[in-house]
């Protein structure tokens, strides 16, 4: 009897869940670009494969429970001499192997595919993303402009996001456009994304980075190429320039509103330490920490943005 | 020298202040401690406490201590969970602020894995393993006490953080650079490092102890291939512990050097590599997951076979699959950070190695199902938990395979989808296994049975609440909600699911309360287990009286095959004549005071280092070393013999034939 109550409870929970399925079409299950679509297809394929496993096990489970539950009629039960069965072992080893091969092949294909531009024939745009406590800074090296806590991209153009961090690691995630990648201090990584249509997509940090991490939500505005060009031109004309002092101020822990700048200073964030101070490279053997202040001023002489800092991790 | 000895740098807030919840906790801790001191003094129980518990080396009592501690920690970690679920029950709540929430999710994770799941299973091993292999105790009984008291010292040190000095708040993974001194100064993270370090010593020693116990102390006739599955799983787990825990020890030591002594292993300045922490942590952390799941697998195997009244199906396949899992457990750690730019080759290889784990795990599930085949399934409470494990662990397992596909993981990583997955495996596997094992061994531990009716209520409340809590979290994860957010904005479609999850969490809480109430209720009213074999068991632990005598077996049994006790009962039923072996004086270890003293020094040392009072830290370490040296010069008169007369008296009192 009690078992039956349990089944009823499970049934109702399932029914409740299924009724909510219509509202599922947001986030990961609402892919809005080729990268998210690629991942969505893999996710769906894995769900199909796993459903086979799920159904097989549950059917077997229920069958065993119903058929072999203790009844008052079988008090005379004598334990059967059943120990193992080679064929059964072979079957339930082989079938999972087949299922895993069926999942592993598209997994490996996708893994390599996602390393490259989703639309290789199209000229990409590069945007440098820096996470700092607790904000997102987007630099457009080709346009020379910078935004904070929002990013504008042209629709139907592959975007190469170059990711790095000042301070703790964060993870750059825009579920409707594609999977995430970490922003790490001292090591630049990249992530390809592309939006199929104009629209606004929510992004956030997926890796805990301290007190106000929760508020590291930002909007990705996808607009047509012409709107994008007009916006860039307007930013260049109307937005303020960002000085190095302003940039350093921005790196300090805290929350800021959306910001737009028509220029940004040439600072290699890969050469900043956890607190946004320049990492001192021992130039002379008798270097001591007391010269920190003077060093700090001399420091930003950056070779190039992709230079490997000595922290670059392999 | 004077400067060194008397320089106590006080942190900004020594006692945590400013929150009514914390004040309440501080007051109740003081009151509870006073009450315990009063009761012990009033009833003159200090001597009893010292003789019977603090100095015991009896594996059964140490097991009870482990189980008590883990139930307490399950409560603490559960309260943490409920506080988090309350904060997330609706958008934009201010029930907890960010700082408080960050501490709570950190302590929840650490406590549930290291101070609940692991000691719970080690407690059950202590209770059952020597009995199951027909031994009188573990190989090193005094070291076993060291294990427990080191765990207790680490656990207490970690737990006092929330009233003294503040709890760690960088997550149970404590990734650098966030967990480094530059971004998270103060005692909180030090508590994490030192609490885990001290408790980790205890775990490592346990691993060695059980490995030697199982390899060297099995009853005559019990070859490895006649060992019950719980013993097999403990053997394999011990090996994993011995290989994995030193990595944690090193990682914690390196970060401690960074934080307390200004080293640069993980800091950017000075050429450290923050990512090395993630690697070291998960090289330990992934095997750790199997450390807490394999013993549960072992328990399920015992329970399925007992309550289906059938020999375990595919015994050999069950053992080989555990060996395969333990090997693979060391080869998958990178799947915890597919999103840290390891490159397509590495991600592909680790995707596949992770998927491979599904094969031996699947083999186990099918063998369990076929153990039921043609059996006679009795739905007693332990069996209910074991049966409940199959579907929930299945959900956790298949979502685990989904997570293994690296490109898909870019979308799941650190989202609530991941949270739901690992709770499905850790609760559905480990916690179900712990509770199943606890209820199963309860009569052996206490001498009476738990109430079946209450047991079933506890199971259904917990199971319904559990699914109600975590299915919605899969969904909000796919909707983009990430872990460790202390609140969330309205309008993203997350509200309903979070509310359902919170209600479910409270359902689990009710299940837990019923479970504990059942223990208290049955303590007074429970049915006495006079036979020592309440479940019609198949393995040697059910051959002893309940609770087992101090020496476990008056005469060590001779094992003639798998399911040794079942074979003996069968022979008895067939009327085969039993020989009555002669009882001889029994060689037993004496109680020892040094483990608890040594651990007390370790606690003092840890506390000193947490606040960077190096003189206290050094004093504690010195005390610990001196205790060890003292013990090694007093290594005689540590054992005694129980005379035959006394053994016979004990056996007769337990209603046994002598």
mmCIF file with all atom_site columns, N, CA and C in Angstrom, chain A residues 141-174:
data_model
loop_
_atom_site.group_PDB
_atom_site.id
_atom_site.type_symbol
_atom_site.label_atom_id
_atom_site.label_alt_id
_atom_site.label_comp_id
_atom_site.label_asym_id
_atom_site.label_entity_id
_atom_site.label_seq_id
_atom_site.pdbx_PDB_ins_code
_atom_site.Cartn_x
_atom_site.Cartn_y
_atom_site.Cartn_z
_atom_site.occupancy
_atom_site.B_iso_or_equiv
_atom_site.pdbx_formal_charge
_atom_site.auth_seq_id
_atom_site.auth_comp_id
_atom_site.auth_asym_id
_atom_site.auth_atom_id
_atom_site.pdbx_PDB_model_num
ATOM 1   N N  . UNK A 1 141 ? 39.331 46.323 -29.869 1.00 0.00 ? 141 UNK A N  1
ATOM 2   C CA . UNK A 1 141 ? 40.621 46.787 -30.400 1.00 0.00 ? 141 UNK A CA 1
ATOM 3   C C  . UNK A 1 141 ? 40.521 47.319 -31.825 1.00 0.00 ? 141 UNK A C  1
ATOM 4   N N  . UNK A 1 142 ? 39.607 46.768 -32.625 1.00 0.00 ? 142 UNK A N  1
ATOM 5   C CA . UNK A 1 142 ? 39.514 47.232 -34.018 1.00 0.00 ? 142 UNK A CA 1
ATOM 6   C C  . UNK A 1 142 ? 38.841 48.598 -34.098 1.00 0.00 ? 142 UNK A C  1
ATOM 7   N N  . UNK A 1 143 ? 37.938 48.889 -33.144 1.00 0.00 ? 143 UNK A N  1
ATOM 8   C CA . UNK A 1 143 ? 37.220 50.148 -33.163 1.00 0.00 ? 143 UNK A CA 1
ATOM 9   C C  . UNK A 1 143 ? 37.829 51.160 -32.192 1.00 0.00 ? 143 UNK A C  1
ATOM 10  N N  . UNK A 1 144 ? 38.609 50.646 -31.220 1.00 0.00 ? 144 UNK A N  1
ATOM 11  C CA . UNK A 1 144 ? 39.242 51.522 -30.243 1.00 0.00 ? 144 UNK A CA 1
ATOM 12  C C  . UNK A 1 144 ? 38.302 52.030 -29.166 1.00 0.00 ? 144 UNK A C  1
ATOM 13  N N  . UNK A 1 145 ? 37.153 51.397 -29.007 1.00 0.00 ? 145 UNK A N  1
ATOM 14  C CA . UNK A 1 145 ? 36.213 51.858 -27.989 1.00 0.00 ? 145 UNK A CA 1
ATOM 15  C C  . UNK A 1 145 ? 36.109 50.829 -26.857 1.00 0.00 ? 145 UNK A C  1
ATOM 16  N N  . UNK A 1 146 ? 35.450 51.231 -25.775 1.00 0.00 ? 146 UNK A N  1
ATOM 17  C CA . UNK A 1 146 ? 35.308 50.334 -24.638 1.00 0.00 ? 146 UNK A CA 1
ATOM 18  C C  . UNK A 1 146 ? 33.923 50.492 -24.016 1.00 0.00 ? 146 UNK A C  1
ATOM 19  N N  . UNK A 1 147 ? 33.331 49.368 -23.602 1.00 0.00 ? 147 UNK A N  1
ATOM 20  C CA . UNK A 1 147 ? 32.078 49.429 -22.854 1.00 0.00 ? 147 UNK A CA 1
ATOM 21  C C  . UNK A 1 147 ? 32.270 48.681 -21.552 1.00 0.00 ? 147 UNK A C  1
ATOM 22  N N  . UNK A 1 148 ? 31.413 49.001 -20.566 1.00 0.00 ? 148 UNK A N  1
ATOM 23  C CA . UNK A 1 148 ? 31.473 48.313 -19.277 1.00 0.00 ? 148 UNK A CA 1
ATOM 24  C C  . UNK A 1 148 ? 30.088 47.771 -18.958 1.00 0.00 ? 148 UNK A C  1
ATOM 25  N N  . UNK A 1 149 ? 30.043 46.536 -18.600 1.00 0.00 ? 149 UNK A N  1
ATOM 26  C CA . UNK A 1 149 ? 28.815 45.859 -18.170 1.00 0.00 ? 149 UNK A CA 1
ATOM 27  C C  . UNK A 1 149 ? 27.742 45.716 -19.251 1.00 0.00 ? 149 UNK A C  1
ATOM 28  N N  . UNK A 1 150 ? 28.056 45.997 -20.490 1.00 0.00 ? 150 UNK A N  1
ATOM 29  C CA . UNK A 1 150 ? 27.217 45.574 -21.604 1.00 0.00 ? 150 UNK A CA 1
ATOM 30  C C  . UNK A 1 150 ? 28.116 45.452 -22.819 1.00 0.00 ? 150 UNK A C  1
ATOM 31  N N  . UNK A 1 151 ? 27.673 44.706 -23.783 1.00 0.00 ? 151 UNK A N  1
ATOM 32  C CA . UNK A 1 151 ? 28.487 44.578 -24.986 1.00 0.00 ? 151 UNK A CA 1
ATOM 33  C C  . UNK A 1 151 ? 27.562 44.580 -26.192 1.00 0.00 ? 151 UNK A C  1
ATOM 34  N N  . UNK A 1 152 ? 27.993 45.286 -27.231 1.00 0.00 ? 152 UNK A N  1
ATOM 35  C CA . UNK A 1 152 ? 27.183 45.333 -28.450 1.00 0.00 ? 152 UNK A CA 1
ATOM 36  C C  . UNK A 1 152 ? 27.925 44.561 -29.534 1.00 0.00 ? 152 UNK A C  1
ATOM 37  N N  . UNK A 1 153 ? 27.208 43.686 -30.223 1.00 0.00 ? 153 UNK A N  1
ATOM 38  C CA . UNK A 1 153 ? 27.856 42.917 -31.297 1.00 0.00 ? 153 UNK A CA 1
ATOM 39  C C  . UNK A 1 153 ? 26.998 42.978 -32.560 1.00 0.00 ? 153 UNK A C  1
ATOM 40  N N  . UNK A 1 154 ? 27.642 42.878 -33.709 1.00 0.00 ? 154 UNK A N  1
ATOM 41  C CA . UNK A 1 154 ? 26.857 42.801 -34.944 1.00 0.00 ? 154 UNK A CA 1
ATOM 42  C C  . UNK A 1 154 ? 26.280 41.393 -35.122 1.00 0.00 ? 154 UNK A C  1
ATOM 43  N N  . UNK A 1 155 ? 25.015 41.307 -35.519 1.00 0.00 ? 155 UNK A N  1
ATOM 44  C CA . UNK A 1 155 ? 24.400 40.003 -35.755 1.00 0.00 ? 155 UNK A CA 1
ATOM 45  C C  . UNK A 1 155 ? 25.013 39.358 -36.982 1.00 0.00 ? 155 UNK A C  1
ATOM 46  N N  . UNK A 1 156 ? 25.031 38.020 -36.985 1.00 0.00 ? 156 UNK A N  1
ATOM 47  C CA . UNK A 1 156 ? 25.543 37.270 -38.124 1.00 0.00 ? 156 UNK A CA 1
ATOM 48  C C  . UNK A 1 156 ? 27.024 37.482 -38.404 1.00 0.00 ? 156 UNK A C  1
ATOM 49  N N  . UNK A 1 157 ? 27.736 37.974 -37.417 1.00 0.00 ? 157 UNK A N  1
ATOM 50  C CA . UNK A 1 157 ? 29.184 38.124 -37.552 1.00 0.00 ? 157 UNK A CA 1
ATOM 51  C C  . UNK A 1 157 ? 29.827 37.318 -36.418 1.00 0.00 ? 157 UNK A C  1
ATOM 52  N N  . UNK A 1 158 ? 30.762 36.410 -36.751 1.00 0.00 ? 158 UNK A N  1
ATOM 53  C CA . UNK A 1 158 ? 31.411 35.666 -35.667 1.00 0.00 ? 158 UNK A CA 1
ATOM 54  C C  . UNK A 1 158 ? 32.234 36.601 -34.788 1.00 0.00 ? 158 UNK A C  1
ATOM 55  N N  . UNK A 1 159 ? 32.091 36.417 -33.472 1.00 0.00 ? 159 UNK A N  1
ATOM 56  C CA . UNK A 1 159 ? 32.818 37.278 -32.538 1.00 0.00 ? 159 UNK A CA 1
ATOM 57  C C  . UNK A 1 159 ? 33.861 36.442 -31.832 1.00 0.00 ? 159 UNK A C  1
ATOM 58  N N  . UNK A 1 160 ? 35.080 36.923 -31.876 1.00 0.00 ? 160 UNK A N  1
ATOM 59  C CA . UNK A 1 160 ? 36.147 36.256 -31.129 1.00 0.00 ? 160 UNK A CA 1
ATOM 60  C C  . UNK A 1 160 ? 36.359 37.031 -29.840 1.00 0.00 ? 160 UNK A C  1
ATOM 61  N N  . UNK A 1 161 ? 35.859 36.456 -28.738 1.00 0.00 ? 161 UNK A N  1
ATOM 62  C CA . UNK A 1 161 ? 36.043 37.103 -27.441 1.00 0.00 ? 161 UNK A CA 1
ATOM 63  C C  . UNK A 1 161 ? 37.393 36.651 -26.881 1.00 0.00 ? 161 UNK A C  1
ATOM 64  N N  . UNK A 1 162 ? 38.232 37.611 -26.554 1.00 0.00 ? 162 UNK A N  1
ATOM 65  C CA . UNK A 1 162 ? 39.501 37.285 -25.894 1.00 0.00 ? 162 UNK A CA 1
ATOM 66  C C  . UNK A 1 162 ? 39.339 37.574 -24.413 1.00 0.00 ? 162 UNK A C  1
ATOM 67  N N  . UNK A 1 163 ? 39.520 36.542 -23.614 1.00 0.00 ? 163 UNK A N  1
ATOM 68  C CA . UNK A 1 163 ? 39.124 36.631 -22.207 1.00 0.00 ? 163 UNK A CA 1
ATOM 69  C C  . UNK A 1 163 ? 40.316 36.702 -21.289 1.00 0.00 ? 163 UNK A C  1
ATOM 70  N N  . UNK A 1 164 ? 40.271 37.641 -20.371 1.00 0.00 ? 164 UNK A N  1
ATOM 71  C CA . UNK A 1 164 ? 41.234 37.615 -19.270 1.00 0.00 ? 164 UNK A CA 1
ATOM 72  C C  . UNK A 1 164 ? 40.637 38.291 -18.055 1.00 0.00 ? 164 UNK A C  1
ATOM 73  N N  . UNK A 1 165 ? 41.382 38.329 -16.985 1.00 0.00 ? 165 UNK A N  1
ATOM 74  C CA . UNK A 1 165 ? 40.812 38.776 -15.717 1.00 0.00 ? 165 UNK A CA 1
ATOM 75  C C  . UNK A 1 165 ? 41.825 39.562 -14.919 1.00 0.00 ? 165 UNK A C  1
ATOM 76  N N  . UNK A 1 166 ? 41.300 40.458 -14.109 1.00 0.00 ? 166 UNK A N  1
ATOM 77  C CA . UNK A 1 166 ? 42.106 41.085 -13.075 1.00 0.00 ? 166 UNK A CA 1
ATOM 78  C C  . UNK A 1 166 ? 41.518 40.594 -11.759 1.00 0.00 ? 166 UNK A C  1
ATOM 79  N N  . UNK A 1 167 ? 42.338 39.991 -10.908 1.00 0.00 ? 167 UNK A N  1
ATOM 80  C CA . UNK A 1 167 ? 41.825 39.450 -9.645  1.00 0.00 ? 167 UNK A CA 1
ATOM 81  C C  . UNK A 1 167 ? 41.353 38.024 -9.832  1.00 0.00 ? 167 UNK A C  1
ATOM 82  N N  . UNK A 1 168 ? 40.194 37.694 -9.238  1.00 0.00 ? 168 UNK A N  1
ATOM 83  C CA . UNK A 1 168 ? 39.763 36.286 -9.257  1.00 0.00 ? 168 UNK A CA 1
ATOM 84  C C  . UNK A 1 168 ? 39.304 35.850 -10.647 1.00 0.00 ? 168 UNK A C  1
ATOM 85  N N  . UNK A 1 169 ? 39.165 34.533 -10.807 1.00 0.00 ? 169 UNK A N  1
ATOM 86  C CA . UNK A 1 169 ? 38.631 34.000 -12.057 1.00 0.00 ? 169 UNK A CA 1
ATOM 87  C C  . UNK A 1 169 ? 37.128 34.219 -12.088 1.00 0.00 ? 169 UNK A C  1
ATOM 88  N N  . UNK A 1 170 ? 36.607 34.471 -13.282 1.00 0.00 ? 170 UNK A N  1
ATOM 89  C CA . UNK A 1 170 ? 35.171 34.446 -13.508 1.00 0.00 ? 170 UNK A CA 1
ATOM 90  C C  . UNK A 1 170 ? 34.942 33.553 -14.709 1.00 0.00 ? 170 UNK A C  1
ATOM 91  N N  . UNK A 1 171 ? 33.681 33.362 -15.065 1.00 0.00 ? 171 UNK A N  1
ATOM 92  C CA . UNK A 1 171 ? 33.430 32.609 -16.278 1.00 0.00 ? 171 UNK A CA 1
ATOM 93  C C  . UNK A 1 171 ? 32.423 33.380 -17.113 1.00 0.00 ? 171 UNK A C  1
ATOM 94  N N  . UNK A 1 172 ? 32.778 33.560 -18.374 1.00 0.00 ? 172 UNK A N  1
ATOM 95  C CA . UNK A 1 172 ? 31.991 34.399 -19.285 1.00 0.00 ? 172 UNK A CA 1
ATOM 96  C C  . UNK A 1 172 ? 30.941 33.526 -19.961 1.00 0.00 ? 172 UNK A C  1
ATOM 97  N N  . UNK A 1 173 ? 29.687 33.756 -19.641 1.00 0.00 ? 173 UNK A N  1
ATOM 98  C CA . UNK A 1 173 ? 28.635 32.846 -20.113 1.00 0.00 ? 173 UNK A CA 1
ATOM 99  C C  . UNK A 1 173 ? 27.425 33.601 -20.626 1.00 0.00 ? 173 UNK A C  1
ATOM 100 N N  . UNK A 1 174 ? 27.077 33.377 -21.895 1.00 0.00 ? 174 UNK A N  1
ATOM 101 C CA . UNK A 1 174 ? 25.852 33.909 -22.483 1.00 0.00 ? 174 UNK A CA 1
ATOM 102 C C  . UNK A 1 174 ? 25.075 32.699 -23.011 1.00 0.00 ? 174 UNK A C  1
#
